[in-house]
Amino acid sequence: MRVECAPVAPRPSPRTRKSSLTKDARVLFGLVLFLVSFGIVMIYSATSAQAIVSGGDQFGIVSRQVLYAGLGMALLWAFTHMETTALARLARPAMAVAVVLLIALHVAPPTIAPTIGGATRWIVLGGFQLQPSEVAKLALIMWIASMVARDPRITRSADGLKPIALVTALLAVLIVTEPDLGTASIVVAIAFAMVFVGGAPIKVLSAAAGVCVALAGLMIAVSPYQQSRIVSFLNPWKDQYGGAFQAAQAQIALGSGGVFGRGLGNGIEKYNYLPEAHTDMIGAIIGEELGLIGLAIVIMCFVAIGVLGLRIARTSTTAHQRILAVGATTMVCLQGAINIAQVIGAFPITGVPLPFVSYGGTNLLVSLMAIGILINISKQGAHATRRGARPGTQSGDRSGRNRGTRQTGPRDRRRIAS
Amino acid sequence: MARPIARRASTRRIQLLVVLVLVLFTLLLLRAAYLGTVRSSWLSAKADSQHLIRVNEPAERGAMMSTDGLFLAMDTPTVQIIADGRYVKNALRTTDRLVAVLGGSPKRREKLLSDLSARKAYVVVAPNASLRDARVLKRMKIDGVVYRRNSKRTYPLGAVAGQVLGFTNLETRAGVEGLEARLNTRLTGRDGGFTEVQDMRLGQTVRILNERKSVAGQSVELTIHADIQKQVEEVLAATRTKYKAKSAMAIIMDPNNGRIVAMASVPRMNANNRATLDVTASQVRAITDPYEPGSVFKVVTVAGALEEGLTTPSTMYTVPAKFPFEFEGRTRYITDAHKRESAEDMTTTDILQRSSNVGTILISQRLQKRDKLRYWMDRFGFGQKTGIDLNNESDGDLPKTPWDDGRRYNIPFGQGLTATMLQQTRAYAAIANGGLLVTPHVVAAIDGRASAVPSPKRIISTRTAAQLTGIMRTVVEASTGTGGLAQIANYQVAGKTGTSQKVINKRYSDKHFQASFIGFVPAKNPKLVIAVMIDDPSPNGGPHTAAEVAAPAFQTIGDYALGRLGIAP
């Protein structure tokens, strides 16, 4: 139907047809492309100089990132051109893979699941590393969305939310015991955001949030590992050569960069001062070399991604797409926010990478897949619009393929009342 | 079951999320801005203090060269070897490798090993290693060991002119004695350096900032002739040994311009080896230690009388065997060193030639009647610094007028006053050069520019100077002269001996003397004035007079210097 429509309707410009992407999607893709390229430049800056000093391969790390970026772009393309229903069908297998991988972390021998820095977060196979928790995030998004697609009412009551809560809790427990409280929190937060937009009762959400906070508090109370991270977060300068070393170095990097930075490549912290300079702390290197301006541009990019992603969610035609878009956007933005918060000392250091920018294959692939999903959904919405239906209006809702959403009187009234 | 959420409600919830995104990132941006602006200077200071290492590159200190083109003092490049225990991989292995190349006592090895094992950040392994050793070590590529340019003050000729040159502080590199101290600001260059950024884990230099080249200090050319200086020192040392003397000193000066060719005292000082450095031998004794000149001083008394027209070289005096005078209620007698039984007729020339104390008193009485002796002492520069370009010069001691009888009768022949050897040498130079008082100096040029020397001042007429020279020639040449042993083959020497009694327990000793000889050569056209003094020769009896002890040393030194400088007879 869409194909027949095109030659008949004179309105869409040939360019629009050719790319078949909305303006939102194009801007989104542009932002992501920028962040990925920028990340490659910054990773090169953060790793090459040190490699030259120690006689290593200056392109060793950055070339891997380029490889991952290429692979990620291919996946992004694939996710862009996939039927959204296929995403729903893929949800269960994806979830199964994620859970298996997460369990593998706990049972596999150290050769496959090594413990690095006190945490078991990676599965190493044939020289390649995989972070199961990243896979789990995407799997959860797809799975929750597919549950909503099957029955949009599932998110409306505590009973309906039970399976979602259980699966999320399962993933969170598997991740938190790695231990990786940061990623576990992100997983939980993604689920919250999705069911929130899906219409979960505020009471239920509040209660669940209360439980989560209590559990997290308990986790911290019983874990000296987490406590030390909190303490060093609260006062990094008291222990700047001990537990708070990384946090202190990150702030030193940002502060010494000032507004304009030391200049690209001129950073000093990357010379083994700042741990994880090219991964979790890439934001500090950006701040040191390109200053507040550089970091602000990155922050703006994530704001734009968040706004665009949520707009795509708003203009999407089905409940499934909408929830999917919210999940994907939340994942990318929340992770970005937490990473930057870590770098600037506004959040305890938990080892969350900066999406698109930090070195790390799994995160880059998963983040690019999430963007692929958003662009895909944006396209669907655009097709719906082109057919004459305007999403977000009653007519759009009705003429759309959204079988679940239906405008009702009380909803309208409530909106007016508020 | 509840109905699915309405699109509008859902949209509102999405809009809420948008707000959340905006608020969240705005807060992050504010916090980032706070760190990048308000906290920036504090954090930058922290960054600098952990990143930057200031490395000083000492400037090369100026060299000091002798007039015959030899280096007397110079900086030799060395390498300071420093280990950073934090980056040393294996303390024991590193220590063994360093010690194998650099050497060192077991105790030092132990200390190095414990420092490295304790992972000390700054361990000076060797402050001044040779370039060769450093090259060998560098090739081994030992982790945590860094090499910095350094230099070490060396005195290539060892003790030669040691006191004149002085020495430097090993740590601050500043001069503490001699010319090193006096010319410190000229010799000291401007240190260079750079700021270094090190890799924190590897300890390697990753960046060099604010590099500034060091500027070498100015070099100094001395009037000292190293080879003659060395010879003088050796002659003095040999004389000192031969006569078991306490010490000995000598000066060779060009009487025409005050250039010091050699200025030495033994025992000597070798600043190359600080462990054995004799601090008591560090002074240029010819300018710091005044002594009673004795008979050498008679020339000044005679010069005054001649210039005042009170006597002539041939004026005859009847010189009694003893000169009695009342002092502190008792009658005392002054006699000549060569005791006589009766009075003898002597000319002024004879008096100096035979060094008659009584005769000199007779001449001085003519001067003192007019109250002119003190005037002539001043005029010849006694009691005042010569103005030589060296530190710690002494003025000597002239007793205040009015003099009592004791002073009045012993000052004319050189007792009761003190003068440095340089003051005496300069006075003799004035006779040698035809009456001009010159300013002695040891610095010929700094940084290629000749040093300014005050112009000489006339103190006696050329006629008087010539008359004195004639008299002093007879001291050496006449059979009755006291300085026969000062004769230098083929040259005509004019000079005067002086054997002064040392003051021991406030009394003039009969056993302890200071034997000196000052003369100039060639007498007709003097090129060198040479002073020699042997302090306390043969303290247990034996040859002790200037004629026996100082004159031969003068002869040996003079002979060598004349030949070395190619001075025609």
mmCIF file with all atom_site columns, C-alpha atoms in Angstrom, chain B residues 239-404:
data_model
loop_
_atom_site.group_PDB
_atom_site.id
_atom_site.type_symbol
_atom_site.label_atom_id
_atom_site.label_alt_id
_atom_site.label_comp_id
_atom_site.label_asym_id
_atom_site.label_entity_id
_atom_site.label_seq_id
_atom_site.pdbx_PDB_ins_code
_atom_site.Cartn_x
_atom_site.Cartn_y
_atom_site.Cartn_z
_atom_site.occupancy
_atom_site.B_iso_or_equiv
_atom_site.pdbx_formal_charge
_atom_site.auth_seq_id
_atom_site.auth_comp_id
_atom_site.auth_asym_id
_atom_site.auth_atom_id
_atom_site.pdbx_PDB_model_num
ATOM 1   C CA . THR B 1 239 ? 112.493 24.604 50.947 1.00 0.00 ? 239 THR B CA 1
ATOM 2   C CA . ARG B 1 240 ? 109.919 24.120 53.638 1.00 0.00 ? 240 ARG B CA 1
ATOM 3   C CA . THR B 1 241 ? 110.742 20.450 53.882 1.00 0.00 ? 241 THR B CA 1
ATOM 4   C CA . LYS B 1 242 ? 114.465 21.050 53.788 1.00 0.00 ? 242 LYS B CA 1
ATOM 5   C CA . TYR B 1 243 ? 114.412 23.492 56.687 1.00 0.00 ? 243 TYR B CA 1
ATOM 6   C CA . LYS B 1 244 ? 111.454 21.947 58.527 1.00 0.00 ? 244 LYS B CA 1
ATOM 7   C CA . ALA B 1 245 ? 109.782 25.329 58.266 1.00 0.00 ? 245 ALA B CA 1
ATOM 8   C CA . LYS B 1 246 ? 106.244 26.001 59.372 1.00 0.00 ? 246 LYS B CA 1
ATOM 9   C CA . SER B 1 247 ? 105.227 27.467 56.075 1.00 0.00 ? 247 SER B CA 1
ATOM 10  C CA . ALA B 1 248 ? 106.552 29.410 53.133 1.00 0.00 ? 248 ALA B CA 1
ATOM 11  C CA . MET B 1 249 ? 105.185 31.879 50.653 1.00 0.00 ? 249 MET B CA 1
ATOM 12  C CA . ALA B 1 250 ? 106.238 33.688 47.527 1.00 0.00 ? 250 ALA B CA 1
ATOM 13  C CA . ILE B 1 251 ? 105.037 36.238 45.007 1.00 0.00 ? 251 ILE B CA 1
ATOM 14  C CA . ILE B 1 252 ? 106.202 36.937 41.507 1.00 0.00 ? 252 ILE B CA 1
ATOM 15  C CA . MET B 1 253 ? 104.849 40.191 40.140 1.00 0.00 ? 253 MET B CA 1
ATOM 16  C CA . ASP B 1 254 ? 105.489 42.291 37.091 1.00 0.00 ? 254 ASP B CA 1
ATOM 17  C CA . PRO B 1 255 ? 106.663 45.518 38.746 1.00 0.00 ? 255 PRO B CA 1
ATOM 18  C CA . ASN B 1 256 ? 105.609 47.612 35.793 1.00 0.00 ? 256 ASN B CA 1
ATOM 19  C CA . ASN B 1 257 ? 101.910 46.867 35.935 1.00 0.00 ? 257 ASN B CA 1
ATOM 20  C CA . GLY B 1 258 ? 101.142 44.847 39.052 1.00 0.00 ? 258 GLY B CA 1
ATOM 21  C CA . ARG B 1 259 ? 100.302 41.626 37.223 1.00 0.00 ? 259 ARG B CA 1
ATOM 22  C CA . ILE B 1 260 ? 100.775 38.725 39.608 1.00 0.00 ? 260 ILE B CA 1
ATOM 23  C CA . VAL B 1 261 ? 102.653 35.985 37.796 1.00 0.00 ? 261 VAL B CA 1
ATOM 24  C CA . ALA B 1 262 ? 102.635 33.644 40.740 1.00 0.00 ? 262 ALA B CA 1
ATOM 25  C CA . MET B 1 263 ? 101.410 33.830 44.292 1.00 0.00 ? 263 MET B CA 1
ATOM 26  C CA . ALA B 1 264 ? 101.830 30.772 46.408 1.00 0.00 ? 264 ALA B CA 1
ATOM 27  C CA . SER B 1 265 ? 101.971 29.499 49.896 1.00 0.00 ? 265 SER B CA 1
ATOM 28  C CA . VAL B 1 266 ? 102.713 26.068 51.255 1.00 0.00 ? 266 VAL B CA 1
ATOM 29  C CA . PRO B 1 267 ? 101.142 23.930 52.610 1.00 0.00 ? 267 PRO B CA 1
ATOM 30  C CA . ARG B 1 268 ? 99.007  23.845 49.517 1.00 0.00 ? 268 ARG B CA 1
ATOM 31  C CA . MET B 1 269 ? 95.342  23.147 49.044 1.00 0.00 ? 269 MET B CA 1
ATOM 32  C CA . ASN B 1 270 ? 93.792  20.829 46.472 1.00 0.00 ? 270 ASN B CA 1
ATOM 33  C CA . ALA B 1 271 ? 90.072  21.497 46.132 1.00 0.00 ? 271 ALA B CA 1
ATOM 34  C CA . ASN B 1 272 ? 89.516  18.473 43.909 1.00 0.00 ? 272 ASN B CA 1
ATOM 35  C CA . ASN B 1 273 ? 89.458  16.203 46.880 1.00 0.00 ? 273 ASN B CA 1
ATOM 36  C CA . ARG B 1 274 ? 87.220  17.620 49.549 1.00 0.00 ? 274 ARG B CA 1
ATOM 37  C CA . ALA B 1 275 ? 87.826  14.740 51.888 1.00 0.00 ? 275 ALA B CA 1
ATOM 38  C CA . THR B 1 276 ? 91.437  15.773 52.377 1.00 0.00 ? 276 THR B CA 1
ATOM 39  C CA . LEU B 1 277 ? 90.923  19.505 51.969 1.00 0.00 ? 277 LEU B CA 1
ATOM 40  C CA . ASP B 1 278 ? 93.008  21.440 54.490 1.00 0.00 ? 278 ASP B CA 1
ATOM 41  C CA . VAL B 1 279 ? 90.890  24.445 55.399 1.00 0.00 ? 279 VAL B CA 1
ATOM 42  C CA . THR B 1 280 ? 93.750  26.069 57.288 1.00 0.00 ? 280 THR B CA 1
ATOM 43  C CA . ALA B 1 281 ? 95.684  26.168 54.012 1.00 0.00 ? 281 ALA B CA 1
ATOM 44  C CA . SER B 1 282 ? 92.860  27.769 52.064 1.00 0.00 ? 282 SER B CA 1
ATOM 45  C CA . GLN B 1 283 ? 93.943  31.383 52.416 1.00 0.00 ? 283 GLN B CA 1
ATOM 46  C CA . VAL B 1 284 ? 96.198  33.365 50.144 1.00 0.00 ? 284 VAL B CA 1
ATOM 47  C CA . ARG B 1 285 ? 98.634  33.977 52.952 1.00 0.00 ? 285 ARG B CA 1
ATOM 48  C CA . ALA B 1 286 ? 100.663 36.539 51.038 1.00 0.00 ? 286 ALA B CA 1
ATOM 49  C CA . ILE B 1 287 ? 97.750  38.934 51.399 1.00 0.00 ? 287 ILE B CA 1
ATOM 50  C CA . THR B 1 288 ? 95.948  37.685 54.506 1.00 0.00 ? 288 THR B CA 1
ATOM 51  C CA . ASP B 1 289 ? 98.796  37.079 56.964 1.00 0.00 ? 289 ASP B CA 1
ATOM 52  C CA . PRO B 1 290 ? 100.887 40.169 57.726 1.00 0.00 ? 290 PRO B CA 1
ATOM 53  C CA . TYR B 1 291 ? 104.183 39.685 59.483 1.00 0.00 ? 291 TYR B CA 1
ATOM 54  C CA . GLU B 1 292 ? 107.068 41.823 60.658 1.00 0.00 ? 292 GLU B CA 1
ATOM 55  C CA . PRO B 1 293 ? 109.076 42.563 57.524 1.00 0.00 ? 293 PRO B CA 1
ATOM 56  C CA . GLY B 1 294 ? 112.405 42.928 59.303 1.00 0.00 ? 294 GLY B CA 1
ATOM 57  C CA . SER B 1 295 ? 115.413 44.171 57.386 1.00 0.00 ? 295 SER B CA 1
ATOM 58  C CA . VAL B 1 296 ? 113.547 44.124 54.083 1.00 0.00 ? 296 VAL B CA 1
ATOM 59  C CA . PHE B 1 297 ? 111.867 47.248 55.399 1.00 0.00 ? 297 PHE B CA 1
ATOM 60  C CA . LYS B 1 298 ? 115.139 49.186 55.715 1.00 0.00 ? 298 LYS B CA 1
ATOM 61  C CA . VAL B 1 299 ? 114.857 50.012 52.019 1.00 0.00 ? 299 VAL B CA 1
ATOM 62  C CA . VAL B 1 300 ? 111.768 52.093 52.769 1.00 0.00 ? 300 VAL B CA 1
ATOM 63  C CA . THR B 1 301 ? 113.572 54.076 55.454 1.00 0.00 ? 301 THR B CA 1
ATOM 64  C CA . VAL B 1 302 ? 116.500 54.720 53.140 1.00 0.00 ? 302 VAL B CA 1
ATOM 65  C CA . ALA B 1 303 ? 114.181 55.561 50.228 1.00 0.00 ? 303 ALA B CA 1
ATOM 66  C CA . GLY B 1 304 ? 112.475 58.246 52.326 1.00 0.00 ? 304 GLY B CA 1
ATOM 67  C CA . ALA B 1 305 ? 115.799 59.741 53.392 1.00 0.00 ? 305 ALA B CA 1
ATOM 68  C CA . LEU B 1 306 ? 117.101 59.757 49.833 1.00 0.00 ? 306 LEU B CA 1
ATOM 69  C CA . GLU B 1 307 ? 113.958 61.296 48.405 1.00 0.00 ? 307 GLU B CA 1
ATOM 70  C CA . GLU B 1 308 ? 113.911 63.955 51.119 1.00 0.00 ? 308 GLU B CA 1
ATOM 71  C CA . GLY B 1 309 ? 117.544 64.753 50.271 1.00 0.00 ? 309 GLY B CA 1
ATOM 72  C CA . LEU B 1 310 ? 118.652 63.865 53.794 1.00 0.00 ? 310 LEU B CA 1
ATOM 73  C CA . THR B 1 311 ? 121.216 61.371 52.631 1.00 0.00 ? 311 THR B CA 1
ATOM 74  C CA . THR B 1 312 ? 122.929 60.085 49.517 1.00 0.00 ? 312 THR B CA 1
ATOM 75  C CA . PRO B 1 313 ? 124.168 56.594 48.725 1.00 0.00 ? 313 PRO B CA 1
ATOM 76  C CA . SER B 1 314 ? 127.689 57.677 49.586 1.00 0.00 ? 314 SER B CA 1
ATOM 77  C CA . THR B 1 315 ? 126.914 59.700 52.748 1.00 0.00 ? 315 THR B CA 1
ATOM 78  C CA . MET B 1 316 ? 129.238 58.405 55.450 1.00 0.00 ? 316 MET B CA 1
ATOM 79  C CA . TYR B 1 317 ? 127.996 57.424 58.905 1.00 0.00 ? 317 TYR B CA 1
ATOM 80  C CA . THR B 1 318 ? 129.998 56.390 61.912 1.00 0.00 ? 318 THR B CA 1
ATOM 81  C CA . VAL B 1 319 ? 128.051 53.421 63.069 1.00 0.00 ? 319 VAL B CA 1
ATOM 82  C CA . PRO B 1 320 ? 128.624 52.348 66.675 1.00 0.00 ? 320 PRO B CA 1
ATOM 83  C CA . ALA B 1 321 ? 128.541 48.698 67.688 1.00 0.00 ? 321 ALA B CA 1
ATOM 84  C CA . LYS B 1 322 ? 125.555 49.318 69.920 1.00 0.00 ? 322 LYS B CA 1
ATOM 85  C CA . PHE B 1 323 ? 122.822 51.881 69.907 1.00 0.00 ? 323 PHE B CA 1
ATOM 86  C CA . PRO B 1 324 ? 121.660 52.577 73.434 1.00 0.00 ? 324 PRO B CA 1
ATOM 87  C CA . PHE B 1 325 ? 118.280 54.029 74.292 1.00 0.00 ? 325 PHE B CA 1
ATOM 88  C CA . GLU B 1 326 ? 116.139 54.512 77.375 1.00 0.00 ? 326 GLU B CA 1
ATOM 89  C CA . PHE B 1 327 ? 112.974 52.458 77.429 1.00 0.00 ? 327 PHE B CA 1
ATOM 90  C CA . GLU B 1 328 ? 110.648 51.789 80.330 1.00 0.00 ? 328 GLU B CA 1
ATOM 91  C CA . GLY B 1 329 ? 113.237 53.098 82.745 1.00 0.00 ? 329 GLY B CA 1
ATOM 92  C CA . ARG B 1 330 ? 116.019 50.844 81.510 1.00 0.00 ? 330 ARG B CA 1
ATOM 93  C CA . THR B 1 331 ? 118.832 51.294 79.079 1.00 0.00 ? 331 THR B CA 1
ATOM 94  C CA . ARG B 1 332 ? 118.498 48.960 76.131 1.00 0.00 ? 332 ARG B CA 1
ATOM 95  C CA . TYR B 1 333 ? 120.802 48.324 73.205 1.00 0.00 ? 333 TYR B CA 1
ATOM 96  C CA . ILE B 1 334 ? 120.218 47.729 69.562 1.00 0.00 ? 334 ILE B CA 1
ATOM 97  C CA . THR B 1 335 ? 123.031 45.891 67.784 1.00 0.00 ? 335 THR B CA 1
ATOM 98  C CA . ASP B 1 336 ? 123.571 44.622 64.268 1.00 0.00 ? 336 ASP B CA 1
ATOM 99  C CA . ALA B 1 337 ? 122.875 41.032 63.400 1.00 0.00 ? 337 ALA B CA 1
ATOM 100 C CA . HIS B 1 338 ? 126.551 40.678 62.578 1.00 0.00 ? 338 HIS B CA 1
ATOM 101 C CA . LYS B 1 339 ? 128.012 41.688 65.902 1.00 0.00 ? 339 LYS B CA 1
ATOM 102 C CA . ARG B 1 340 ? 130.894 44.178 65.849 1.00 0.00 ? 340 ARG B CA 1
ATOM 103 C CA . GLU B 1 341 ? 133.245 45.111 68.645 1.00 0.00 ? 341 GLU B CA 1
ATOM 104 C CA . SER B 1 342 ? 133.699 48.735 67.664 1.00 0.00 ? 342 SER B CA 1
ATOM 105 C CA . ALA B 1 343 ? 132.265 51.571 65.671 1.00 0.00 ? 343 ALA B CA 1
ATOM 106 C CA . GLU B 1 344 ? 132.748 51.475 61.936 1.00 0.00 ? 344 GLU B CA 1
ATOM 107 C CA . ASP B 1 345 ? 132.425 53.994 59.138 1.00 0.00 ? 345 ASP B CA 1
ATOM 108 C CA . MET B 1 346 ? 129.744 53.012 56.638 1.00 0.00 ? 346 MET B CA 1
ATOM 109 C CA . THR B 1 347 ? 128.077 54.697 53.692 1.00 0.00 ? 347 THR B CA 1
ATOM 110 C CA . THR B 1 348 ? 124.341 54.479 53.174 1.00 0.00 ? 348 THR B CA 1
ATOM 111 C CA . THR B 1 349 ? 125.099 51.793 50.594 1.00 0.00 ? 349 THR B CA 1
ATOM 112 C CA . ASP B 1 350 ? 127.168 49.851 53.097 1.00 0.00 ? 350 ASP B CA 1
ATOM 113 C CA . ILE B 1 351 ? 124.442 50.072 55.705 1.00 0.00 ? 351 ILE B CA 1
ATOM 114 C CA . LEU B 1 352 ? 121.893 48.438 53.427 1.00 0.00 ? 352 LEU B CA 1
ATOM 115 C CA . GLN B 1 353 ? 124.391 46.078 51.883 1.00 0.00 ? 353 GLN B CA 1
ATOM 116 C CA . ARG B 1 354 ? 125.417 44.734 55.278 1.00 0.00 ? 354 ARG B CA 1
ATOM 117 C CA . SER B 1 355 ? 121.967 45.253 56.714 1.00 0.00 ? 355 SER B CA 1
ATOM 118 C CA . SER B 1 356 ? 123.132 47.274 59.672 1.00 0.00 ? 356 SER B CA 1
ATOM 119 C CA . ASN B 1 357 ? 120.384 47.942 62.174 1.00 0.00 ? 357 ASN B CA 1
ATOM 120 C CA . VAL B 1 358 ? 122.303 50.667 63.933 1.00 0.00 ? 358 VAL B CA 1
ATOM 121 C CA . GLY B 1 359 ? 123.214 52.362 60.666 1.00 0.00 ? 359 GLY B CA 1
ATOM 122 C CA . THR B 1 360 ? 119.585 52.347 59.580 1.00 0.00 ? 360 THR B CA 1
ATOM 123 C CA . ILE B 1 361 ? 118.616 53.997 62.873 1.00 0.00 ? 361 ILE B CA 1
ATOM 124 C CA . LEU B 1 362 ? 121.130 56.718 62.177 1.00 0.00 ? 362 LEU B CA 1
ATOM 125 C CA . ILE B 1 363 ? 119.648 57.378 58.768 1.00 0.00 ? 363 ILE B CA 1
ATOM 126 C CA . SER B 1 364 ? 116.141 57.269 60.156 1.00 0.00 ? 364 SER B CA 1
ATOM 127 C CA . GLN B 1 365 ? 116.986 59.826 62.806 1.00 0.00 ? 365 GLN B CA 1
ATOM 128 C CA . ARG B 1 366 ? 117.408 62.379 60.031 1.00 0.00 ? 366 ARG B CA 1
ATOM 129 C CA . LEU B 1 367 ? 113.948 61.532 58.762 1.00 0.00 ? 367 LEU B CA 1
ATOM 130 C CA . GLN B 1 368 ? 112.349 61.359 62.171 1.00 0.00 ? 368 GLN B CA 1
ATOM 131 C CA . LYS B 1 369 ? 113.626 64.732 63.141 1.00 0.00 ? 369 LYS B CA 1
ATOM 132 C CA . ARG B 1 370 ? 111.293 66.014 60.491 1.00 0.00 ? 370 ARG B CA 1
ATOM 133 C CA . ASP B 1 371 ? 108.642 63.511 61.485 1.00 0.00 ? 371 ASP B CA 1
ATOM 134 C CA . LYS B 1 372 ? 108.750 61.972 58.017 1.00 0.00 ? 372 LYS B CA 1
ATOM 135 C CA . LEU B 1 373 ? 109.220 58.232 58.605 1.00 0.00 ? 373 LEU B CA 1
ATOM 136 C CA . ARG B 1 374 ? 105.568 57.572 59.147 1.00 0.00 ? 374 ARG B CA 1
ATOM 137 C CA . TYR B 1 375 ? 104.819 59.645 56.054 1.00 0.00 ? 375 TYR B CA 1
ATOM 138 C CA . TRP B 1 376 ? 107.100 57.488 53.931 1.00 0.00 ? 376 TRP B CA 1
ATOM 139 C CA . MET B 1 377 ? 105.619 54.308 55.277 1.00 0.00 ? 377 MET B CA 1
ATOM 140 C CA . ASP B 1 378 ? 102.216 55.534 54.200 1.00 0.00 ? 378 ASP B CA 1
ATOM 141 C CA . ARG B 1 379 ? 103.555 56.654 50.872 1.00 0.00 ? 379 ARG B CA 1
ATOM 142 C CA . PHE B 1 380 ? 104.919 53.203 50.130 1.00 0.00 ? 380 PHE B CA 1
ATOM 143 C CA . GLY B 1 381 ? 101.488 51.782 50.841 1.00 0.00 ? 381 GLY B CA 1
ATOM 144 C CA . PHE B 1 382 ? 102.070 50.239 54.225 1.00 0.00 ? 382 PHE B CA 1
ATOM 145 C CA . GLY B 1 383 ? 99.081  50.073 56.511 1.00 0.00 ? 383 GLY B CA 1
ATOM 146 C CA . GLN B 1 384 ? 96.750  50.129 53.518 1.00 0.00 ? 384 GLN B CA 1
ATOM 147 C CA . LYS B 1 385 ? 95.278  47.461 51.306 1.00 0.00 ? 385 LYS B CA 1
ATOM 148 C CA . THR B 1 386 ? 97.023  47.168 47.982 1.00 0.00 ? 386 THR B CA 1
ATOM 149 C CA . GLY B 1 387 ? 93.651  46.837 46.282 1.00 0.00 ? 387 GLY B CA 1
ATOM 150 C CA . ILE B 1 388 ? 94.386  43.437 44.789 1.00 0.00 ? 388 ILE B CA 1
ATOM 151 C CA . ASP B 1 389 ? 91.326  41.737 43.322 1.00 0.00 ? 389 ASP B CA 1
ATOM 152 C CA . LEU B 1 390 ? 91.159  39.059 45.979 1.00 0.00 ? 390 LEU B CA 1
ATOM 153 C CA . ASN B 1 391 ? 89.159  38.778 49.165 1.00 0.00 ? 391 ASN B CA 1
ATOM 154 C CA . ASN B 1 392 ? 90.331  38.985 52.752 1.00 0.00 ? 392 ASN B CA 1
ATOM 155 C CA . GLU B 1 393 ? 93.256  41.272 52.131 1.00 0.00 ? 393 GLU B CA 1
ATOM 156 C CA . SER B 1 394 ? 94.838  42.552 55.319 1.00 0.00 ? 394 SER B CA 1
ATOM 157 C CA . ASP B 1 395 ? 96.046  46.153 55.871 1.00 0.00 ? 395 ASP B CA 1
ATOM 158 C CA . GLY B 1 396 ? 98.927  45.104 58.079 1.00 0.00 ? 396 GLY B CA 1
ATOM 159 C CA . ASP B 1 397 ? 99.515  46.983 61.261 1.00 0.00 ? 397 ASP B CA 1
ATOM 160 C CA . LEU B 1 398 ? 101.250 50.337 61.583 1.00 0.00 ? 398 LEU B CA 1
ATOM 161 C CA . PRO B 1 399 ? 101.629 51.521 65.166 1.00 0.00 ? 399 PRO B CA 1
ATOM 162 C CA . LYS B 1 400 ? 99.890  54.767 65.883 1.00 0.00 ? 400 LYS B CA 1
ATOM 163 C CA . THR B 1 401 ? 101.988 57.910 66.292 1.00 0.00 ? 401 THR B CA 1
ATOM 164 C CA . PRO B 1 402 ? 103.436 59.345 68.496 1.00 0.00 ? 402 PRO B CA 1
ATOM 165 C CA . TRP B 1 403 ? 105.839 56.479 68.889 1.00 0.00 ? 403 TRP B CA 1
ATOM 166 C CA . ASP B 1 404 ? 107.680 55.704 72.042 1.00 0.00 ? 404 ASP B CA 1
#
